[in-house]
Coordinates of C-alpha atoms and ligand atoms in Angstrom, one line a residue:
Chain A
M168 CA 150.6 124.0 -75.0
N169 CA 150.8 121.7 -78.1
F170 CA 147.2 120.5 -79.8
P171 CA 148.4 118.6 -83.0
D172 CA 146.5 119.3 -85.9
D173 CA 145.8 115.5 -87.1
L174 CA 143.6 114.7 -83.6
K175 CA 140.1 115.7 -82.8
Y176 CA 139.2 116.8 -79.6
H177 CA 136.5 116.3 -77.0
R178 CA 135.5 119.4 -74.1
E179 CA 136.1 117.1 -71.5
H180 CA 139.9 117.3 -72.6
T181 CA 140.6 113.8 -74.2
W182 CA 141.5 113.2 -77.8
V183 CA 140.8 110.7 -80.7
K184 CA 143.2 110.0 -83.5
V185 CA 141.1 107.8 -86.1
S186 CA 142.5 105.4 -88.8
G187 CA 139.7 103.4 -90.4
K188 CA 137.5 102.3 -88.1
K189 CA 139.6 102.2 -85.1
A190 CA 140.5 105.0 -82.8
T191 CA 143.6 105.5 -80.3
I192 CA 142.4 108.0 -77.3
G193 CA 144.1 110.0 -74.7
I194 CA 144.1 112.7 -72.5
T195 CA 144.9 116.5 -74.1
D196 CA 148.4 118.2 -73.2
Y197 CA 145.8 120.4 -70.9
A198 CA 144.7 117.8 -69.1
Q199 CA 147.7 116.6 -67.9
D200 CA 149.0 119.8 -67.2
A201 CA 146.0 120.5 -64.9
L202 CA 146.4 116.9 -63.3
G203 CA 150.0 117.3 -62.4
D204 CA 152.3 114.1 -61.8
I205 CA 150.0 111.3 -62.7
V206 CA 150.6 108.6 -60.3
Y207 CA 147.8 105.9 -61.5
I208 CA 145.7 105.2 -64.3
D209 CA 142.7 102.6 -63.8
L210 CA 143.1 101.2 -67.6
P211 CA 139.9 99.9 -69.0
E212 CA 139.4 96.3 -69.8
I213 CA 140.2 94.8 -73.2
D214 CA 136.3 94.2 -74.7
A215 CA 134.9 96.9 -72.8
E216 CA 131.9 99.1 -74.4
I217 CA 132.6 102.5 -73.7
S218 CA 130.3 105.3 -74.7
K219 CA 131.0 108.7 -75.6
D220 CA 130.4 111.4 -72.9
A221 CA 130.5 109.2 -70.1
E222 CA 133.7 107.8 -68.0
F223 CA 135.7 105.0 -69.0
S224 CA 138.9 105.5 -66.8
E225 CA 139.9 107.4 -63.9
I226 CA 143.4 109.1 -63.6
E227 CA 145.1 110.1 -60.4
S228 CA 147.7 112.5 -59.8
T229 CA 149.4 113.9 -56.8
K230 CA 147.0 116.4 -56.9
A231 CA 143.7 115.0 -57.6
T232 CA 141.3 112.1 -58.9
S233 CA 139.2 112.8 -61.8
S234 CA 137.6 110.8 -64.5
V235 CA 138.4 110.3 -67.8
I236 CA 135.7 111.1 -70.5
A237 CA 135.4 108.9 -73.8
P238 CA 135.4 110.9 -76.7
V239 CA 134.1 108.6 -78.7
S240 CA 131.7 105.2 -78.5
G241 CA 133.6 101.7 -78.9
T242 CA 134.9 98.6 -78.1
I243 CA 138.3 98.5 -76.5
I244 CA 140.5 96.5 -78.6
E245 CA 143.9 97.5 -76.8
V246 CA 145.0 99.6 -73.5
N247 CA 148.4 101.0 -73.3
E248 CA 149.7 98.6 -70.1
D249 CA 153.3 100.6 -70.0
L250 CA 150.8 103.2 -68.4
E251 CA 150.4 100.3 -65.3
E252 CA 154.0 100.7 -64.1
S253 CA 154.8 104.3 -65.5
P254 CA 151.8 106.5 -65.9
E255 CA 153.9 109.6 -65.6
I256 CA 154.3 108.9 -69.4
I257 CA 151.3 110.6 -70.0
N258 CA 152.6 113.7 -68.6
E259 CA 155.6 113.3 -70.8
D260 CA 154.1 112.7 -74.0
P261 CA 150.3 112.7 -73.5
Y262 CA 149.8 112.1 -77.8
G263 CA 152.3 109.6 -78.1
K264 CA 153.5 107.1 -75.6
G265 CA 151.0 108.4 -73.1
W266 CA 148.1 107.0 -75.7
I267 CA 145.6 104.8 -73.1
A268 CA 143.5 102.9 -75.5
V269 CA 142.7 102.1 -79.1
L270 CA 138.8 101.4 -79.4
E271 CA 136.6 99.9 -82.4
L272 CA 134.3 102.9 -83.1
T273 CA 130.7 101.9 -82.7
D274 CA 129.4 104.7 -84.9
P275 CA 132.1 106.8 -86.9
S276 CA 129.8 109.4 -87.4
E277 CA 130.7 111.0 -83.6
I278 CA 133.7 112.5 -84.7
D279 CA 132.0 114.9 -86.4
D280 CA 131.0 116.3 -82.9
L281 CA 134.6 116.8 -81.8
L282 CA 136.6 119.7 -81.9
D283 CA 139.6 120.6 -84.2
A284 CA 142.8 121.5 -82.8
A285 CA 142.0 125.5 -83.4
D286 CA 138.5 125.3 -81.8
Y287 CA 139.7 123.5 -78.9
E288 CA 142.3 125.7 -78.3
R289 CA 140.0 128.7 -78.6
Y290 CA 137.6 126.4 -76.0
I291 CA 139.9 125.9 -73.2
E292 CA 141.0 130.0 -73.4
E293 CA 137.4 130.5 -73.3
E294 CA 137.4 128.1 -70.1
A295 CA 140.3 129.7 -68.4
K296 CA 138.7 133.1 -68.0
Chain B
M2 CA 131.1 86.2 -4.7
R3 CA 132.5 83.4 -7.0
L4 CA 132.8 84.1 -10.9
L5 CA 133.7 81.8 -13.6
V6 CA 134.5 83.1 -16.8
L7 CA 134.0 80.6 -19.5
G8 CA 136.4 81.6 -22.4
A9 CA 139.5 84.2 -22.5
G10 CA 139.2 86.0 -25.6
P11 CA 138.9 89.8 -25.3
G12 CA 135.7 89.1 -23.7
G13 CA 136.5 86.8 -21.2
Y14 CA 139.9 87.9 -19.8
V15 CA 138.8 91.3 -19.7
A16 CA 135.5 90.4 -17.5
A17 CA 137.8 88.6 -15.4
L18 CA 140.1 91.1 -14.9
K19 CA 137.5 93.7 -13.7
A20 CA 135.6 91.5 -11.9
A21 CA 138.9 90.7 -9.9
Q22 CA 139.5 94.3 -9.6
L23 CA 136.0 94.6 -8.0
G24 CA 136.8 92.1 -5.6
A25 CA 135.6 88.9 -7.2
E26 CA 136.9 85.7 -6.7
V27 CA 137.4 84.8 -10.5
I28 CA 137.9 81.4 -12.3
V29 CA 138.3 81.5 -15.9
V30 CA 138.0 78.3 -17.8
E31 CA 140.4 78.5 -21.3
D32 CA 140.5 75.9 -23.7
T33 CA 143.2 76.8 -26.1
E34 CA 145.1 79.8 -25.1
V35 CA 144.2 83.3 -22.9
G36 CA 143.9 85.9 -25.6
G37 CA 141.0 83.9 -27.7
T38 CA 140.6 84.4 -31.1
C39 CA 141.5 88.1 -31.2
L40 CA 145.2 87.5 -29.6
N41 CA 146.1 83.9 -31.1
R42 CA 144.1 83.7 -34.3
G43 CA 142.7 87.1 -35.3
C44 CA 143.3 90.8 -34.7
I45 CA 147.0 90.7 -33.1
P46 CA 148.8 87.8 -35.7
T47 CA 146.9 89.4 -38.6
K48 CA 148.3 92.5 -37.5
A49 CA 151.8 91.2 -37.0
L50 CA 151.8 90.4 -41.0
V51 CA 150.3 93.5 -41.9
A52 CA 153.5 94.9 -40.4
S53 CA 155.7 92.9 -42.2
A54 CA 153.5 92.9 -45.5
E55 CA 154.1 97.3 -45.5
A56 CA 158.0 96.8 -44.5
I57 CA 158.2 94.8 -48.3
H58 CA 155.8 97.6 -49.3
K59 CA 158.3 100.1 -48.1
A60 CA 161.5 98.3 -49.2
K61 CA 160.2 98.4 -52.6
K62 CA 159.8 101.9 -52.6
L63 CA 163.0 102.9 -51.0
K64 CA 164.0 104.1 -53.7
D65 CA 161.5 107.0 -54.0
F66 CA 162.8 108.4 -50.4
G67 CA 166.0 108.5 -51.7
V68 CA 167.6 105.2 -50.3
D69 CA 169.6 103.0 -52.6
V70 CA 169.7 99.2 -51.7
S71 CA 171.6 96.4 -53.6
G72 CA 170.0 93.3 -53.6
E73 CA 166.6 92.0 -53.6
I74 CA 163.7 92.5 -51.4
T75 CA 162.1 89.1 -50.6
P76 CA 160.0 88.2 -48.0
N77 CA 161.2 85.3 -45.4
L78 CA 158.1 83.5 -44.6
S79 CA 159.6 81.8 -41.7
R80 CA 161.1 84.7 -40.0
I81 CA 158.0 86.8 -41.0
M82 CA 155.7 84.1 -38.7
E83 CA 158.7 83.6 -35.9
R84 CA 158.0 87.5 -35.7
K85 CA 154.1 87.1 -36.0
N86 CA 154.5 84.0 -33.1
K87 CA 156.7 86.1 -30.9
V88 CA 154.3 89.4 -30.9
V89 CA 151.4 86.9 -29.9
S90 CA 153.5 85.1 -27.3
T91 CA 154.6 88.1 -25.5
Q92 CA 151.0 89.2 -25.0
V93 CA 149.8 86.3 -24.2
K94 CA 152.4 86.0 -21.0
G95 CA 151.1 89.5 -20.4
I96 CA 147.6 88.4 -19.8
R97 CA 148.9 85.7 -18.2
S98 CA 150.7 87.9 -15.6
L99 CA 148.0 90.1 -15.3
F100 CA 145.4 87.0 -14.2
K101 CA 148.6 86.2 -11.5
S102 CA 148.4 89.9 -10.6
W103 CA 145.1 90.3 -9.7
G104 CA 144.5 86.5 -8.5
V105 CA 142.7 85.0 -11.2
T106 CA 142.6 81.6 -11.3
L107 CA 143.3 79.9 -14.9
I108 CA 142.3 76.3 -15.3
E109 CA 143.1 75.0 -19.0
G110 CA 140.5 73.0 -20.3
K111 CA 137.3 72.4 -22.1
G112 CA 134.0 73.8 -19.9
M113 CA 130.4 72.8 -20.2
L114 CA 127.8 74.0 -18.4
L115 CA 125.4 71.6 -16.0
T116 CA 123.4 73.6 -13.9
P117 CA 123.4 77.6 -13.5
G118 CA 125.8 77.1 -10.4
K119 CA 128.1 74.4 -12.1
V120 CA 130.5 73.8 -14.3
E121 CA 132.2 70.8 -15.8
I122 CA 135.7 71.2 -17.1
E123 CA 137.3 68.6 -19.0
K124 CA 141.3 69.7 -18.3
K125 CA 143.9 68.9 -21.1
D126 CA 145.3 66.0 -19.1
G127 CA 142.1 64.0 -19.6
S128 CA 140.5 64.9 -15.5
V129 CA 137.3 66.0 -15.1
E130 CA 136.5 69.0 -12.6
I131 CA 133.5 70.5 -11.6
V132 CA 133.3 73.7 -10.3
E133 CA 130.7 75.7 -8.9
A134 CA 130.1 79.1 -8.9
D135 CA 127.6 82.0 -8.3
K136 CA 127.6 83.7 -11.2
I137 CA 128.7 82.5 -14.8
I138 CA 129.8 84.3 -17.8
I139 CA 129.6 82.6 -21.2
A140 CA 132.3 84.2 -23.4
T141 CA 133.3 81.4 -25.7
G142 CA 133.3 83.4 -28.5
S143 CA 133.7 82.1 -32.4
K144 CA 135.4 80.0 -35.1
P145 CA 136.0 80.5 -38.8
A146 CA 132.5 78.9 -40.4
Q147 CA 133.2 76.4 -43.4
I148 CA 131.2 75.7 -46.7
P149 CA 129.9 72.5 -46.4
I150 CA 130.5 71.1 -49.6
F151 CA 134.3 71.7 -49.2
P152 CA 135.4 72.0 -45.6
F153 CA 138.6 72.8 -44.6
D154 CA 141.6 70.6 -44.6
G155 CA 144.3 73.0 -43.5
E156 CA 146.3 72.1 -46.5
H157 CA 144.7 73.7 -49.6
I158 CA 141.5 74.5 -48.4
L159 CA 142.3 77.2 -45.4
S160 CA 140.6 79.0 -43.2
S161 CA 141.8 82.3 -41.6
D162 CA 143.5 79.9 -38.7
D163 CA 145.1 78.2 -41.3
A164 CA 146.2 81.2 -43.2
L165 CA 148.3 82.6 -40.3
N166 CA 150.2 79.4 -40.4
I167 CA 151.3 78.7 -43.4
K168 CA 154.6 76.9 -44.2
S169 CA 155.2 78.5 -47.8
I170 CA 153.7 81.3 -49.8
P171 CA 151.7 80.0 -52.4
K172 CA 152.0 81.7 -55.8
S173 CA 148.6 81.8 -56.2
L174 CA 145.3 82.0 -53.8
I175 CA 141.6 82.5 -54.1
I176 CA 140.0 84.1 -51.3
V177 CA 136.0 83.2 -50.7
G178 CA 134.4 86.1 -49.4
A179 CA 135.8 89.7 -49.7
G180 CA 134.6 91.1 -46.3
V181 CA 136.7 92.6 -43.9
I182 CA 139.2 89.5 -43.1
G183 CA 139.4 88.4 -46.6
C184 CA 140.1 91.8 -48.2
E185 CA 143.0 92.1 -44.9
F186 CA 144.1 88.9 -46.2
A187 CA 144.3 89.7 -49.8
C188 CA 146.4 92.6 -49.0
I189 CA 148.7 90.4 -46.9
F190 CA 149.3 87.5 -49.3
R191 CA 149.4 90.3 -52.3
E192 CA 152.7 91.9 -50.9
L193 CA 154.3 88.2 -50.2
G194 CA 154.0 87.9 -53.8
T195 CA 151.3 85.9 -54.0
E196 CA 148.5 86.4 -57.1
V197 CA 145.3 86.8 -55.2
T198 CA 141.5 86.3 -56.6
M199 CA 139.0 87.4 -54.6
V200 CA 135.4 85.7 -55.3
E201 CA 132.4 87.5 -53.7
M202 CA 128.8 87.3 -53.8
M203 CA 127.6 90.7 -52.8
P204 CA 128.0 93.5 -55.7
G205 CA 131.2 94.6 -54.0
A206 CA 133.9 94.1 -51.4
I207 CA 133.3 95.2 -47.4
S208 CA 129.7 95.8 -48.4
T209 CA 128.6 97.1 -44.6
E210 CA 130.8 99.9 -45.3
D211 CA 130.1 103.5 -46.6
P212 CA 129.8 102.9 -50.1
E213 CA 132.3 105.6 -51.3
I214 CA 134.9 104.1 -49.1
A215 CA 134.3 100.4 -50.4
R216 CA 134.5 101.9 -54.0
L217 CA 137.7 103.4 -53.3
L218 CA 139.1 100.3 -51.8
E219 CA 138.3 98.4 -54.3
K220 CA 140.3 100.4 -56.5
E221 CA 143.1 100.2 -54.5
L222 CA 143.1 96.3 -54.6
K223 CA 143.1 96.8 -58.5
K224 CA 146.3 98.9 -58.4
K225 CA 147.8 96.0 -56.2
K226 CA 146.6 93.2 -59.1
I227 CA 144.2 92.0 -56.7
K228 CA 141.5 90.4 -58.7
L229 CA 137.9 90.9 -57.4
M230 CA 135.2 89.0 -59.0
T231 CA 131.8 90.1 -57.6
E232 CA 128.1 88.8 -57.6
V233 CA 129.4 85.3 -58.3
K234 CA 128.5 82.3 -56.2
V235 CA 131.0 79.3 -55.8
E236 CA 129.5 76.1 -56.7
R237 CA 132.0 73.6 -56.7
V238 CA 135.8 72.5 -55.3
E239 CA 137.9 70.3 -56.5
G240 CA 141.7 69.5 -55.4
Q241 CA 143.7 68.3 -58.7
H242 CA 147.1 67.6 -59.2
D243 CA 147.6 71.2 -60.5
G244 CA 145.9 73.1 -57.3
I245 CA 142.4 73.8 -56.1
H246 CA 140.2 74.3 -59.1
V247 CA 136.9 76.3 -58.2
G248 CA 133.8 76.3 -60.2
L249 CA 131.9 79.1 -60.6
A250 CA 128.3 79.9 -61.2
G251 CA 127.8 80.4 -64.5
G252 CA 130.6 78.1 -65.5
K253 CA 133.9 79.6 -65.0
E254 CA 136.5 78.0 -63.2
L255 CA 139.5 79.5 -61.4
V256 CA 142.5 77.5 -60.6
A257 CA 144.7 78.2 -57.9
E258 CA 147.3 76.5 -55.4
K259 CA 145.3 77.7 -52.5
L260 CA 142.0 78.4 -51.4
L261 CA 140.8 81.1 -48.3
V262 CA 137.6 81.0 -47.4
S263 CA 136.5 83.8 -45.4
I264 CA 133.0 84.0 -45.4
G265 CA 132.1 84.8 -41.8
R266 CA 132.1 83.2 -38.3
S267 CA 130.4 80.5 -36.8
L268 CA 129.4 80.9 -32.9
N269 CA 130.6 78.7 -30.6
T270 CA 127.5 77.8 -28.8
E271 CA 127.3 73.9 -29.3
G272 CA 128.5 71.1 -26.7
I273 CA 128.7 73.9 -23.5
G274 CA 125.6 73.0 -22.1
L275 CA 123.2 75.6 -22.9
E276 CA 120.3 73.9 -23.9
A277 CA 120.9 71.5 -20.5
I278 CA 120.0 74.9 -18.5
G279 CA 117.7 76.5 -20.9
I280 CA 119.8 79.4 -22.3
K281 CA 117.6 80.9 -25.0
K282 CA 119.4 81.4 -28.4
G283 CA 118.4 83.8 -31.3
S284 CA 117.6 82.6 -35.0
R285 CA 121.7 82.6 -35.7
G286 CA 122.4 80.8 -32.7
E287 CA 123.6 83.7 -30.9
I288 CA 122.8 83.4 -27.1
E289 CA 120.1 86.2 -26.5
V290 CA 121.1 89.0 -23.7
N291 CA 119.8 92.1 -22.4
E292 CA 121.6 95.5 -21.9
H293 CA 122.9 94.2 -18.8
M294 CA 124.6 91.6 -21.0
E295 CA 122.5 88.6 -18.8
T296 CA 121.0 85.7 -20.6
N297 CA 117.5 84.6 -19.9
I298 CA 118.9 82.6 -16.9
E299 CA 119.5 84.8 -13.7
G300 CA 123.2 85.0 -12.9
I301 CA 124.3 83.9 -16.2
Y302 CA 125.9 86.2 -18.4
A303 CA 127.3 86.2 -22.1
I304 CA 129.9 88.2 -24.0
G305 CA 131.6 88.8 -26.9
D306 CA 131.1 87.2 -30.5
V307 CA 129.0 84.7 -29.0
T308 CA 125.9 86.9 -28.9
G309 CA 126.2 87.1 -32.4
G310 CA 126.9 91.2 -32.4
M311 CA 129.5 93.5 -34.0
L312 CA 132.2 90.5 -33.8
L313 CA 134.7 92.8 -32.9
A314 CA 137.3 92.6 -29.9
H315 CA 136.8 95.8 -28.4
V316 CA 133.0 95.8 -28.2
A317 CA 133.9 91.7 -26.4
S318 CA 135.7 93.9 -24.0
K319 CA 133.2 96.8 -23.2
E320 CA 130.5 93.9 -23.1
G321 CA 133.1 92.1 -20.5
T322 CA 133.4 94.8 -18.3
V323 CA 129.4 95.7 -18.5
A324 CA 129.0 91.9 -17.4
A325 CA 131.6 92.3 -14.9
Y326 CA 129.9 95.0 -13.4
N327 CA 126.6 93.9 -13.1
A328 CA 127.8 90.2 -11.6
C329 CA 129.4 92.0 -9.0
G330 CA 126.4 94.2 -8.0
I331 CA 127.2 97.5 -9.7
E332 CA 124.5 98.1 -12.2
K333 CA 125.8 99.0 -15.7
K334 CA 124.2 98.9 -19.2
I335 CA 126.1 98.6 -22.9
D336 CA 126.1 101.6 -25.3
Y337 CA 126.7 100.9 -28.5
S338 CA 126.4 104.6 -29.7
V339 CA 129.8 104.9 -30.7
V340 CA 131.8 102.1 -31.9
P341 CA 134.8 102.6 -34.0
A342 CA 135.9 99.7 -36.4
A343 CA 138.9 99.7 -38.4
I344 CA 139.6 97.7 -41.1
F345 CA 143.7 96.7 -41.7
T346 CA 144.1 96.7 -45.6
S347 CA 146.0 98.8 -47.5
P348 CA 145.1 101.5 -47.4
E349 CA 143.7 101.1 -43.7
I350 CA 139.8 101.7 -43.6
A351 CA 138.2 103.3 -40.2
S352 CA 134.4 104.3 -39.6
V353 CA 132.4 105.4 -36.6
G354 CA 128.4 106.6 -35.9
L355 CA 126.5 106.8 -39.1
R356 CA 126.6 106.0 -42.6
E357 CA 124.7 108.1 -45.0
D358 CA 122.3 105.6 -45.5
Q359 CA 121.8 105.0 -41.8
A360 CA 121.2 108.8 -41.3
S361 CA 118.5 108.3 -43.7
E362 CA 116.8 105.3 -42.0
K363 CA 116.7 107.9 -38.8
G364 CA 114.7 110.3 -40.5
I365 CA 117.8 112.7 -40.1
D366 CA 118.4 115.6 -42.6
Y367 CA 122.2 115.1 -43.1
I368 CA 125.0 116.8 -45.0
T369 CA 128.2 115.4 -45.8
G370 CA 131.7 116.8 -46.1
H371 CA 134.9 115.4 -48.0
F372 CA 138.4 115.9 -47.7
Q373 CA 141.5 114.0 -49.9
F374 CA 144.6 113.0 -48.4
R375 CA 146.3 114.0 -51.4
A376 CA 145.6 117.5 -50.3
L377 CA 147.7 116.8 -47.2
G378 CA 151.1 118.2 -46.9
K379 CA 151.9 115.3 -44.6
A380 CA 150.8 112.7 -47.0
H381 CA 152.8 113.8 -49.6
A382 CA 155.8 113.6 -46.9
M383 CA 155.0 110.3 -46.3
G384 CA 154.2 109.3 -49.3
E385 CA 150.6 107.9 -49.0
I386 CA 148.3 110.1 -50.8
S387 CA 145.3 107.9 -51.2
G388 CA 142.3 108.0 -49.2
F389 CA 139.7 110.7 -47.6
V390 CA 138.1 111.3 -44.7
K391 CA 134.4 111.7 -44.9
V392 CA 132.3 113.6 -42.6
V393 CA 128.3 112.9 -42.1
A394 CA 126.5 115.6 -39.9
D395 CA 123.1 116.8 -39.2
K396 CA 122.2 119.7 -41.5
E397 CA 119.9 121.3 -38.9
T398 CA 121.7 121.0 -35.4
D399 CA 125.5 120.8 -37.3
R400 CA 125.9 117.5 -34.8
L401 CA 128.3 115.2 -36.2
L402 CA 127.1 111.7 -36.9
G403 CA 129.8 109.8 -38.4
V404 CA 132.8 109.6 -39.8
H405 CA 134.7 107.3 -42.5
I406 CA 137.9 107.3 -43.5
I407 CA 140.0 105.5 -46.0
G408 CA 144.0 106.2 -45.8
P409 CA 147.0 106.0 -44.0
H410 CA 146.6 105.8 -40.2
A411 CA 143.0 105.6 -40.3
S412 CA 142.5 103.5 -37.8
D413 CA 144.0 105.6 -35.2
L414 CA 142.6 108.9 -36.8
I415 CA 139.1 107.6 -35.9
H416 CA 139.0 108.4 -32.3
E417 CA 138.7 112.0 -32.5
A418 CA 135.6 111.5 -34.1
A419 CA 134.6 109.2 -31.5
V420 CA 135.3 111.3 -28.6
A421 CA 133.4 114.0 -30.1
I422 CA 130.4 112.0 -31.6
K423 CA 130.3 110.6 -27.9
A424 CA 130.1 113.9 -26.3
G425 CA 127.5 115.3 -29.3
L426 CA 130.1 117.6 -30.7
K427 CA 129.1 120.0 -33.5
V428 CA 131.0 119.6 -36.8
R429 CA 132.0 123.4 -36.2
D430 CA 133.5 122.2 -33.0
I431 CA 136.4 120.1 -35.2
A432 CA 136.8 122.6 -37.7
D433 CA 137.5 125.5 -35.6
T434 CA 139.7 123.4 -33.3
I435 CA 143.4 124.2 -34.2
H436 CA 145.2 121.0 -35.5
A437 CA 148.7 120.5 -35.4
H438 CA 150.5 121.1 -38.9
P439 CA 151.8 119.1 -40.7
T440 CA 149.4 116.0 -39.8
L441 CA 147.0 113.8 -41.2
S442 CA 144.4 114.8 -38.5
E443 CA 143.8 117.9 -40.6
G444 CA 142.1 115.7 -42.8
L445 CA 139.3 115.4 -40.4
M446 CA 139.1 119.4 -39.4
E447 CA 139.2 120.0 -43.7
A448 CA 136.3 117.5 -44.0
A449 CA 134.8 119.4 -41.0
E450 CA 135.1 122.4 -42.8
D451 CA 133.7 121.0 -46.1
V452 CA 130.7 120.4 -44.4
H453 CA 130.2 123.9 -44.5
G454 CA 132.0 124.7 -47.8
E455 CA 134.6 126.2 -45.8
A456 CA 137.7 124.1 -46.5
I457 CA 140.9 125.9 -47.5
H458 CA 142.8 123.3 -49.6
V459 CA 140.1 122.4 -52.0
P460 CA 139.8 124.2 -55.2
K461 CA 136.8 126.5 -55.7
P462 CA 133.7 124.5 -56.9
T463 CA 132.8 124.6 -60.5
Ligands
FAD610 C1 142.1 86.9 -38.9 C2 141.1 87.8 -38.1 C3 141.1 89.1 -37.8 C4 140.4 90.0 -37.1 N1 140.9 91.1 -36.4 C5 140.0 91.9 -36.0 C6 140.3 93.5 -35.7 O1 141.4 93.9 -36.4 N2 139.7 94.2 -35.0 C7 138.8 93.7 -34.0 O2 138.2 94.2 -33.5 N3 138.3 92.6 -34.1 C8 139.0 91.1 -35.1 N4 138.6 90.0 -35.3 C9 137.6 89.5 -34.0 C10 138.4 89.2 -33.0 O3 139.3 88.5 -32.9 C11 136.7 88.5 -32.4 O4 135.6 89.7 -32.0 C12 137.2 88.8 -30.3 O5 137.9 87.9 -30.6 C13 135.9 88.0 -29.9 O6 136.4 87.9 -28.2 P1 135.6 86.7 -27.7 O7 135.8 87.1 -26.3 O8 133.8 86.7 -28.0 O9 135.6 85.0 -28.2 P2 137.0 84.8 -28.9 O10 138.3 85.7 -29.1 O11 136.7 84.0 -29.7 O12 137.8 83.9 -27.3 C14 136.7 82.6 -27.3 C15 137.8 81.8 -26.3 O13 136.7 80.7 -25.5 C16 137.4 80.0 -25.6 N5 136.6 78.7 -25.5 C17 135.6 78.3 -26.5 N6 134.7 77.1 -26.1 C18 135.3 77.1 -24.7 C19 135.1 75.8 -23.4 N7 133.9 75.6 -24.1 N8 135.6 75.9 -22.7 C20 136.6 76.9 -22.3 N9 136.7 77.8 -23.1 C21 136.4 77.5 -24.6 C22 138.1 79.7 -27.0 O14 139.0 79.0 -26.6 C23 138.4 81.1 -27.4 O15 140.0 81.3 -26.4 C24 139.7 89.2 -36.0 C25 139.0 88.0 -36.2 C26 140.0 87.3 -37.1 C27 139.4 85.7 -37.4

């Protein structure tokens, strides 16, 4: 499993990539693997306010329906519309083409609460025990 | 005994046949066509359209099933309508021939009660006939309710009757009212390729259903790109050259080619002589009846939509049977304790018995069980994995109180639960019954097991 170093991770298995006041978010490789074949994602709407630790989207796989938890708070400024027709992109490329949304950060300091790649990897190993 | 039945919908025609079976001389008066709303403008034509919509849906997914098709998949509306009309006319003929076979006399015309034993019939050819009867069953049903500030015009502002006979597929459609009928039409038109926007005053769609079910339906509507606007009121409707403009409270405006109003039904209690003979009506204009389906006037019964109850065809039919027995001198009471109901959206929805809120209202300490169809092999084989079964049970006695299903074939699956509730069975009885594999029915078994935390195909709770 792959956890890029330039991302920050939330314990609910979402990632953030920060650039300035904007952040791109998605689900981790671990999450996509656990979900299995993704068949639908309920994308948030542009301008929607999302808050850290709360559900902002829902993903359906052939196995389960699962909420997606916001890693940070912000306003959605872009969503990955390709996922509407081809949600399986998330399985194929969770950190690249499978990004979910871009948001304008409400409070950039929230990033500090997130895990880095090594800590996240350790966290999921712990969880698996 | 001579019985006159006014209206030949699922209430009236069933009452007529039952009374004929019991030996009565039966005359049915019908203004439009036997089968009533249900057969001509309701249940059956909508389900014929649903079947066409499902065929389109499946055709678009043929590739997933390993079937290659060349060429485009396009709905042919005139053929869809022809098929629907054929389905309806076959059933109409069926009822007419049943009438013949049981010796029921059908008089085509509009009936009005003159006295408790006399009905005046204005026939299609303009002649008037007065028929005397010992007993009368009123089964005049209902029609689409309209919003006074923008009445139906049949062209751009449509009722459900009009929507069933459209001549072309609208590019865009606004549906006012996200109840059962509105949601069924939304799914049908969306599959035909129409852009659909629903406008609802309540906080959600199908607000009388279990909230978890309603929420999943809303998600499924969203998946289909059916837009649902809730807690909004339509204030203004205007026809302009580019379509129908709908002004919402708060200032927003929507534009579409057509508008479908599905806000409810208005009861056919006017112009049938109720006032003249003093039949009591309730606050919504519904005819008041007792548990024998008898009105305040002895020997006059009322059944179906006109009594303002559940507005379901099968309820009308059961009430018709009860009224027929009583009219024929055999005492029977209506029992509404188990009434399954189905909604033919995609996916389907069906329910029977109590919802959680109704169980709490009755002061019952209840417990629920859930099971997702996506955990069943059969659902995957069919390619229809959305939805779940929810069971509501009495925590103390383990009795099954209610079952709510959203998912493939929900309308057929519900009856196992209906029988179980009627028989007063326990959740354990369903869980302990072997269910054939692989079937969707395993969903109810596992949901029943889940009530006790014993379902097999669910991960260990964390
Ligand atoms: C679009 C739509 C979809 C529906 N889908 C379903 C469904 O899937 N399942 C379900 O259970 N229910 C469904 N319903 C509801 C169902 O159609 C009604 O509950 C049912 O038809 C009521 O039966 P009824 O006999 O009381 O009245 P109706 O079916 O309305 O029949 C009344 C009859 O009386 C006649 N009549 C009226 N006045 C007179 C008069 N003065 N003289 C002579 N005849 C008269 C009318 O012409 C009519 O034929 C649907 C309704 C609609 C509109």
